[in-house]
Amino acid sequence: MEKLVFATNNPHKLQEVRAMLAGKFEVAGLKDIGCTEDIPETGVTLDENASIKSHYVLHNYQIDCFADDTGLEVDALGGRPGVYSARYAGEGASYEKNVTKLLKELADKTDRTARFRTVISLILNGNEYRFEGTVEGRIIKERRGSSGFGYDPVFIPEGYSQTFAEMDPDLKNRISHRARATQKFVDFLLSKG
Ligand code: IMP
């Protein structure tokens, strides 16, 4: 079976992709290949960061691999926090602090539209392929719900009335930005494999 490295240490992401590629591709995480350092995310776009991470693994381990990067793009903030979503309120900021900052910045804004966007960079036999998934929605004024993570309590996807944090996790995982990008990536790989 062909082996691919996913440039992540997030066990949930690994498990999800492993299940989707079961029997066709073997997916290893960074720990599995002995990579313990943090890959620097120095890009200014999601595409750049996904690409930086996949190329880092390629250069250091010479193996087919993929990496993802996700951000929340808020229209009234000119697309911020975007690539800086994880560190919006500062390096190492908690989800709690990031959401508080977002709500504060949007306090007097009537345009609340936003989207989550995920980019996956795949390097296969030396070629790079990119896949993207988005989910449109809006940011509400106060947190609602307790499942999920990150900005989920303040994001309502278009066509729904619940926030991602109120929604059944299975539903979120079917309609999310990450699910859409991952599905495109998996379809591509399965068409090759
Ligand atoms: P990552 O690139 O997957 O690590 O995501 C970067 C940041 O985007 C996370 O730290 C979260 O703040 C936010 N984020 C990513 N995916 C989601 C999601 O599904 N719901 C809410 N926030 C998310």
PDB file of C-alpha atoms and ligand atoms in Angstrom:
ATOM      1  CA  MET A   1       0.000   0.000   0.000  1.00  0.00           C
ATOM      2  CA  GLU A   2       1.276   3.499  -0.795  1.00  0.00           C
ATOM      3  CA  LYS A   3       2.322   5.554   2.179  1.00  0.00           C
ATOM      4  CA  LEU A   4       1.569   9.249   2.708  1.00  0.00           C
ATOM      5  CA  VAL A   5       2.573  11.517   5.570  1.00  0.00           C
ATOM      6  CA  PHE A   6       0.048  14.017   6.902  1.00  0.00           C
ATOM      7  CA  ALA A   7       2.011  16.991   8.286  1.00  0.00           C
ATOM      8  CA  THR A   8       0.008  17.185  11.486  1.00  0.00           C
ATOM      9  CA  ASN A   9       0.088  15.998  15.077  1.00  0.00           C
ATOM     10  CA  ASN A  10      -3.659  16.402  15.491  1.00  0.00           C
ATOM     11  CA  PRO A  11      -5.004  12.886  16.212  1.00  0.00           C
ATOM     12  CA  HIS A  12      -8.574  13.782  15.154  1.00  0.00           C
ATOM     13  CA  LYS A  13      -7.497  14.977  11.737  1.00  0.00           C
ATOM     14  CA  LEU A  14      -5.342  11.874  11.288  1.00  0.00           C
ATOM     15  CA  GLN A  15      -8.116   9.506  12.268  1.00  0.00           C
ATOM     16  CA  GLU A  16     -10.584  11.175   9.909  1.00  0.00           C
ATOM     17  CA  VAL A  17      -8.330  10.965   6.856  1.00  0.00           C
ATOM     18  CA  ARG A  18      -7.177   7.438   7.691  1.00  0.00           C
ATOM     19  CA  ALA A  19     -10.782   6.272   7.717  1.00  0.00           C
ATOM     20  CA  MET A  20     -11.470   7.897   4.341  1.00  0.00           C
ATOM     21  CA  LEU A  21      -8.405   6.314   2.706  1.00  0.00           C
ATOM     22  CA  ALA A  22      -8.596   2.945   4.470  1.00  0.00           C
ATOM     23  CA  GLY A  23      -7.294   0.050   2.393  1.00  0.00           C
ATOM     24  CA  LYS A  24      -5.908   2.355  -0.323  1.00  0.00           C
ATOM     25  CA  PHE A  25      -3.295   4.576   1.322  1.00  0.00           C
ATOM     26  CA  GLU A  26      -1.481   4.255   4.612  1.00  0.00           C
ATOM     27  CA  VAL A  27      -1.411   7.629   6.386  1.00  0.00           C
ATOM     28  CA  ALA A  28       1.316   8.425   8.930  1.00  0.00           C
ATOM     29  CA  GLY A  29       1.468  11.482  11.175  1.00  0.00           C
ATOM     30  CA  LEU A  30       4.545  13.585  11.968  1.00  0.00           C
ATOM     31  CA  LYS A  31       5.268  11.653  15.157  1.00  0.00           C
ATOM     32  CA  ASP A  32       5.252   8.373  13.214  1.00  0.00           C
ATOM     33  CA  ILE A  33       8.178   9.578  11.091  1.00  0.00           C
ATOM     34  CA  GLY A  34      10.098  10.970  14.068  1.00  0.00           C
ATOM     35  CA  CYS A  35       9.395  14.623  13.292  1.00  0.00           C
ATOM     36  CA  THR A  36       8.948  16.379  16.616  1.00  0.00           C
ATOM     37  CA  GLU A  37       9.788  19.970  15.719  1.00  0.00           C
ATOM     38  CA  ASP A  38       7.099  22.568  15.073  1.00  0.00           C
ATOM     39  CA  ILE A  39       6.979  23.389  11.374  1.00  0.00           C
ATOM     40  CA  PRO A  40       7.132  27.188  11.080  1.00  0.00           C
ATOM     41  CA  GLU A  41       3.976  28.691   9.577  1.00  0.00           C
ATOM     42  CA  THR A  42       5.509  31.816   8.075  1.00  0.00           C
ATOM     43  CA  GLY A  43       3.196  32.228   5.063  1.00  0.00           C
ATOM     44  CA  VAL A  44       0.775  35.121   4.673  1.00  0.00           C
ATOM     45  CA  THR A  45      -1.932  33.048   2.972  1.00  0.00           C
ATOM     46  CA  LEU A  46      -3.495  29.667   3.734  1.00  0.00           C
ATOM     47  CA  ASP A  47      -2.133  28.328   0.433  1.00  0.00           C
ATOM     48  CA  GLU A  48       1.391  29.378   1.372  1.00  0.00           C
ATOM     49  CA  ASN A  49       1.226  27.834   4.824  1.00  0.00           C
ATOM     50  CA  ALA A  50      -0.169  24.525   3.581  1.00  0.00           C
ATOM     51  CA  SER A  51       2.573  24.473   0.958  1.00  0.00           C
ATOM     52  CA  ILE A  52       5.334  25.386   3.427  1.00  0.00           C
ATOM     53  CA  LYS A  53       4.327  22.467   5.660  1.00  0.00           C
ATOM     54  CA  SER A  54       4.125  19.887   2.861  1.00  0.00           C
ATOM     55  CA  HIS A  55       7.465  21.021   1.372  1.00  0.00           C
ATOM     56  CA  TYR A  56       9.085  20.900   4.795  1.00  0.00           C
ATOM     57  CA  VAL A  57       8.230  17.209   5.061  1.00  0.00           C
ATOM     58  CA  LEU A  58       9.297  16.547   1.484  1.00  0.00           C
ATOM     59  CA  HIS A  59      12.683  18.197   1.953  1.00  0.00           C
ATOM     60  CA  ASN A  60      13.441  16.619   5.304  1.00  0.00           C
ATOM     61  CA  TYR A  61      12.006  13.142   4.792  1.00  0.00           C
ATOM     62  CA  GLN A  62      11.751  12.700   0.977  1.00  0.00           C
ATOM     63  CA  ILE A  63       8.294  11.182   1.176  1.00  0.00           C
ATOM     64  CA  ASP A  64       4.877  11.851  -0.415  1.00  0.00           C
ATOM     65  CA  CYS A  65       2.897  14.011   1.988  1.00  0.00           C
ATOM     66  CA  PHE A  66       0.129  16.534   2.515  1.00  0.00           C
ATOM     67  CA  ALA A  67      -0.646  19.405   4.855  1.00  0.00           C
ATOM     68  CA  ASP A  68      -3.645  21.592   5.574  1.00  0.00           C
ATOM     69  CA  ASP A  69      -4.265  25.098   6.805  1.00  0.00           C
ATOM     70  CA  THR A  70      -7.566  26.668   7.833  1.00  0.00           C
ATOM     71  CA  GLY A  71      -8.759  30.177   8.568  1.00  0.00           C
ATOM     72  CA  LEU A  72     -11.877  32.172   9.294  1.00  0.00           C
ATOM     73  CA  GLU A  73     -12.317  35.054   6.839  1.00  0.00           C
ATOM     74  CA  VAL A  74     -14.602  37.845   8.039  1.00  0.00           C
ATOM     75  CA  ASP A  75     -15.739  40.274   5.325  1.00  0.00           C
ATOM     76  CA  ALA A  76     -16.158  43.349   7.568  1.00  0.00           C
ATOM     77  CA  LEU A  77     -12.553  42.818   8.716  1.00  0.00           C
ATOM     78  CA  GLY A  78     -11.138  42.586   5.199  1.00  0.00           C
ATOM     79  CA  GLY A  79     -10.706  38.810   5.461  1.00  0.00           C
ATOM     80  CA  ARG A  80      -9.086  38.748   8.898  1.00  0.00           C
ATOM     81  CA  PRO A  81      -8.240  36.787  10.979  1.00  0.00           C
ATOM     82  CA  GLY A  82      -7.664  34.444   7.983  1.00  0.00           C
ATOM     83  CA  VAL A  83      -4.255  32.824   8.117  1.00  0.00           C
ATOM     84  CA  TYR A  84      -3.803  34.245  11.658  1.00  0.00           C
ATOM     85  CA  SER A  85      -6.957  32.576  13.075  1.00  0.00           C
ATOM     86  CA  ALA A  86      -5.098  30.445  15.629  1.00  0.00           C
ATOM     87  CA  ARG A  87      -3.103  33.429  16.984  1.00  0.00           C
ATOM     88  CA  TYR A  88      -5.596  36.266  16.437  1.00  0.00           C
ATOM     89  CA  ALA A  89      -5.389  37.509  20.038  1.00  0.00           C
ATOM     90  CA  GLY A  90      -1.625  36.826  20.193  1.00  0.00           C
ATOM     91  CA  GLU A  91       0.843  33.937  19.915  1.00  0.00           C
ATOM     92  CA  GLY A  92      -0.531  30.888  21.755  1.00  0.00           C
ATOM     93  CA  ALA A  93      -3.882  32.603  22.465  1.00  0.00           C
ATOM     94  CA  SER A  94      -6.751  30.415  23.690  1.00  0.00           C
ATOM     95  CA  TYR A  95      -9.897  29.853  21.593  1.00  0.00           C
ATOM     96  CA  GLU A  96     -11.702  31.855  24.262  1.00  0.00           C
ATOM     97  CA  LYS A  97      -9.487  34.914  23.795  1.00  0.00           C
ATOM     98  CA  ASN A  98      -9.611  34.739  20.013  1.00  0.00           C
ATOM     99  CA  VAL A  99     -13.430  34.648  20.013  1.00  0.00           C
ATOM    100  CA  THR A 100     -13.608  37.524  22.502  1.00  0.00           C
ATOM    101  CA  LYS A 101     -11.379  39.634  20.259  1.00  0.00           C
ATOM    102  CA  LEU A 102     -13.474  38.781  17.209  1.00  0.00           C
ATOM    103  CA  LEU A 103     -16.744  39.750  18.911  1.00  0.00           C
ATOM    104  CA  LYS A 104     -15.218  43.011  20.090  1.00  0.00           C
ATOM    105  CA  GLU A 105     -13.949  43.931  16.630  1.00  0.00           C
ATOM    106  CA  LEU A 106     -17.351  43.201  15.135  1.00  0.00           C
ATOM    107  CA  ALA A 107     -19.353  44.923  17.885  1.00  0.00           C
ATOM    108  CA  ASP A 108     -20.512  47.849  15.732  1.00  0.00           C
ATOM    109  CA  LYS A 109     -20.568  46.034  12.385  1.00  0.00           C
ATOM    110  CA  THR A 110     -23.806  45.164  10.599  1.00  0.00           C
ATOM    111  CA  ASP A 111     -22.131  43.045   7.913  1.00  0.00           C
ATOM    112  CA  ARG A 112     -21.468  39.779   9.758  1.00  0.00           C
ATOM    113  CA  THR A 113     -20.722  37.524   6.772  1.00  0.00           C
ATOM    114  CA  ALA A 114     -17.739  35.172   7.015  1.00  0.00           C
ATOM    115  CA  ARG A 115     -16.413  31.881   5.772  1.00  0.00           C
ATOM    116  CA  PHE A 116     -14.151  29.104   6.922  1.00  0.00           C
ATOM    117  CA  ARG A 117     -11.625  28.060   4.306  1.00  0.00           C
ATOM    118  CA  THR A 118      -9.348  25.024   4.296  1.00  0.00           C
ATOM    119  CA  VAL A 119      -6.505  24.480   1.848  1.00  0.00           C
ATOM    120  CA  ILE A 120      -4.754  21.136   1.444  1.00  0.00           C
ATOM    121  CA  SER A 121      -1.381  20.875  -0.297  1.00  0.00           C
ATOM    122  CA  LEU A 122      -0.516  17.391  -1.544  1.00  0.00           C
ATOM    123  CA  ILE A 123       2.892  16.394  -2.866  1.00  0.00           C
ATOM    124  CA  LEU A 124       2.745  13.214  -4.865  1.00  0.00           C
ATOM    125  CA  ASN A 125       5.675  11.953  -6.958  1.00  0.00           C
ATOM    126  CA  GLY A 126       7.248  15.408  -6.814  1.00  0.00           C
ATOM    127  CA  ASN A 127       4.163  17.305  -8.048  1.00  0.00           C
ATOM    128  CA  GLU A 128       2.100  19.639  -5.851  1.00  0.00           C
ATOM    129  CA  TYR A 129      -1.720  19.629  -5.975  1.00  0.00           C
ATOM    130  CA  ARG A 130      -4.004  21.951  -3.992  1.00  0.00           C
ATOM    131  CA  PHE A 131      -7.574  21.389  -2.814  1.00  0.00           C
ATOM    132  CA  GLU A 132      -9.875  23.919  -1.192  1.00  0.00           C
ATOM    133  CA  GLY A 133     -13.095  23.724   0.806  1.00  0.00           C
ATOM    134  CA  THR A 134     -15.207  26.609   2.093  1.00  0.00           C
ATOM    135  CA  VAL A 135     -18.348  27.045   4.124  1.00  0.00           C
ATOM    136  CA  GLU A 136     -20.138  30.408   4.023  1.00  0.00           C
ATOM    137  CA  GLY A 137     -21.917  31.770   7.070  1.00  0.00           C
ATOM    138  CA  ARG A 138     -22.152  34.605   9.571  1.00  0.00           C
ATOM    139  CA  ILE A 139     -20.798  35.603  12.965  1.00  0.00           C
ATOM    140  CA  ILE A 140     -23.391  36.091  15.708  1.00  0.00           C
ATOM    141  CA  LYS A 141     -23.079  38.506  18.635  1.00  0.00           C
ATOM    142  CA  GLU A 142     -22.849  36.014  21.502  1.00  0.00           C
ATOM    143  CA  ARG A 143     -21.516  32.469  21.879  1.00  0.00           C
ATOM    144  CA  ARG A 144     -23.997  29.585  21.526  1.00  0.00           C
ATOM    145  CA  GLY A 145     -23.301  25.864  22.028  1.00  0.00           C
ATOM    146  CA  SER A 146     -20.540  23.805  23.580  1.00  0.00           C
ATOM    147  CA  SER A 147     -19.325  21.254  21.036  1.00  0.00           C
ATOM    148  CA  GLY A 148     -16.597  21.768  18.463  1.00  0.00           C
ATOM    149  CA  PHE A 149     -13.698  24.148  18.971  1.00  0.00           C
ATOM    150  CA  GLY A 150     -12.241  27.469  17.882  1.00  0.00           C
ATOM    151  CA  TYR A 151     -14.775  29.895  16.460  1.00  0.00           C
ATOM    152  CA  ASP A 152     -17.597  27.301  16.338  1.00  0.00           C
ATOM    153  CA  PRO A 153     -19.767  28.960  19.061  1.00  0.00           C
ATOM    154  CA  VAL A 154     -20.145  32.172  17.024  1.00  0.00           C
ATOM    155  CA  PHE A 155     -20.391  30.793  13.460  1.00  0.00           C
ATOM    156  CA  ILE A 156     -23.715  29.879  11.822  1.00  0.00           C
ATOM    157  CA  PRO A 157     -23.329  28.231   8.411  1.00  0.00           C
ATOM    158  CA  GLU A 158     -25.561  29.505   5.609  1.00  0.00           C
ATOM    159  CA  GLY A 159     -28.886  27.634   5.412  1.00  0.00           C
ATOM    160  CA  TYR A 160     -28.841  26.612   9.110  1.00  0.00           C
ATOM    161  CA  SER A 161     -30.006  28.242  12.345  1.00  0.00           C
ATOM    162  CA  GLN A 162     -27.585  26.572  14.758  1.00  0.00           C
ATOM    163  CA  THR A 163     -23.959  27.499  15.325  1.00  0.00           C
ATOM    164  CA  PHE A 164     -21.334  24.853  14.562  1.00  0.00           C
ATOM    165  CA  ALA A 165     -21.036  24.419  18.353  1.00  0.00           C
ATOM    166  CA  GLU A 166     -24.778  23.662  18.717  1.00  0.00           C
ATOM    167  CA  MET A 167     -24.921  21.315  15.756  1.00  0.00           C
ATOM    168  CA  ASP A 168     -24.645  17.531  15.859  1.00  0.00           C
ATOM    169  CA  PRO A 169     -20.888  17.008  15.265  1.00  0.00           C
ATOM    170  CA  ASP A 170     -21.663  14.492  12.489  1.00  0.00           C
ATOM    171  CA  LEU A 171     -23.562  17.191  10.604  1.00  0.00           C
ATOM    172  CA  LYS A 172     -20.757  19.725  11.087  1.00  0.00           C
ATOM    173  CA  ASN A 173     -18.260  17.157   9.849  1.00  0.00           C
ATOM    174  CA  ARG A 174     -20.328  16.577   6.695  1.00  0.00           C
ATOM    175  CA  ILE A 175     -20.747  20.228   5.686  1.00  0.00           C
ATOM    176  CA  SER A 176     -17.586  21.839   7.015  1.00  0.00           C
ATOM    177  CA  HIS A 177     -14.798  23.558   5.081  1.00  0.00           C
ATOM    178  CA  ARG A 178     -12.404  20.760   6.157  1.00  0.00           C
ATOM    179  CA  ALA A 179     -14.827  18.018   5.061  1.00  0.00           C
ATOM    180  CA  ARG A 180     -15.217  19.627   1.640  1.00  0.00           C
ATOM    181  CA  ALA A 181     -11.480  20.079   1.070  1.00  0.00           C
ATOM    182  CA  THR A 182     -10.746  16.586   2.392  1.00  0.00           C
ATOM    183  CA  GLN A 183     -13.384  15.008   0.159  1.00  0.00           C
ATOM    184  CA  LYS A 184     -11.869  16.618  -2.955  1.00  0.00           C
ATOM    185  CA  PHE A 185      -8.406  15.457  -1.897  1.00  0.00           C
ATOM    186  CA  VAL A 186      -9.598  11.909  -1.153  1.00  0.00           C
ATOM    187  CA  ASP A 187     -11.534  11.684  -4.464  1.00  0.00           C
ATOM    188  CA  PHE A 188      -8.364  12.732  -6.281  1.00  0.00           C
ATOM    189  CA  LEU A 189      -6.214  10.165  -4.501  1.00  0.00           C
ATOM    190  CA  LEU A 190      -8.716   7.363  -4.985  1.00  0.00           C
ATOM    191  CA  SER A 191      -8.943   8.150  -8.690  1.00  0.00           C
ATOM    192  CA  LYS A 192      -5.149   7.666  -8.851  1.00  0.00           C
ATOM    193  CA  GLY A 193      -4.806   4.706  -6.525  1.00  0.00           C
TER     194      GLY A 193
HETATM  195  P1  IMP B   1      -5.789  24.778  11.588  1.00  0.00           P
HETATM  196  O1  IMP B   1      -5.066  25.299  10.397  1.00  0.00           O
HETATM  197  O2  IMP B   1      -6.677  23.604  11.275  1.00  0.00           O
HETATM  198  O3  IMP B   1      -4.886  24.525  12.753  1.00  0.00           O
HETATM  199  O4  IMP B   1      -6.802  25.930  12.057  1.00  0.00           O
HETATM  200  C1  IMP B   1      -6.339  27.221  12.436  1.00  0.00           C
HETATM  201  C2  IMP B   1      -7.344  27.887  13.379  1.00  0.00           C
HETATM  202  O5  IMP B   1      -8.587  28.112  12.693  1.00  0.00           O
HETATM  203  C3  IMP B   1      -7.717  27.068  14.607  1.00  0.00           C
HETATM  204  O6  IMP B   1      -6.831  27.301  15.664  1.00  0.00           O
HETATM  205  C4  IMP B   1      -9.104  27.588  14.931  1.00  0.00           C
HETATM  206  O7  IMP B   1      -9.038  28.790  15.667  1.00  0.00           O
HETATM  207  C5  IMP B   1      -9.681  27.906  13.563  1.00  0.00           C
HETATM  208  N1  IMP B   1     -10.480  26.768  13.053  1.00  0.00           N
HETATM  209  C6  IMP B   1     -10.077  25.823  12.162  1.00  0.00           C
HETATM  210  N2  IMP B   1     -11.069  24.954  11.905  1.00  0.00           N
HETATM  211  C7  IMP B   1     -12.112  25.357  12.658  1.00  0.00           C
HETATM  212  C8  IMP B   1     -13.434  24.838  12.835  1.00  0.00           C
HETATM  213  O8  IMP B   1     -13.848  23.820  12.249  1.00  0.00           O
HETATM  214  N3  IMP B   1     -14.218  25.517  13.692  1.00  0.00           N
HETATM  215  C9  IMP B   1     -13.808  26.627  14.364  1.00  0.00           C
HETATM  216  N4  IMP B   1     -12.602  27.130  14.263  1.00  0.00           N
HETATM  217  C10 IMP B   1     -11.748  26.514  13.394  1.00  0.00           C
END
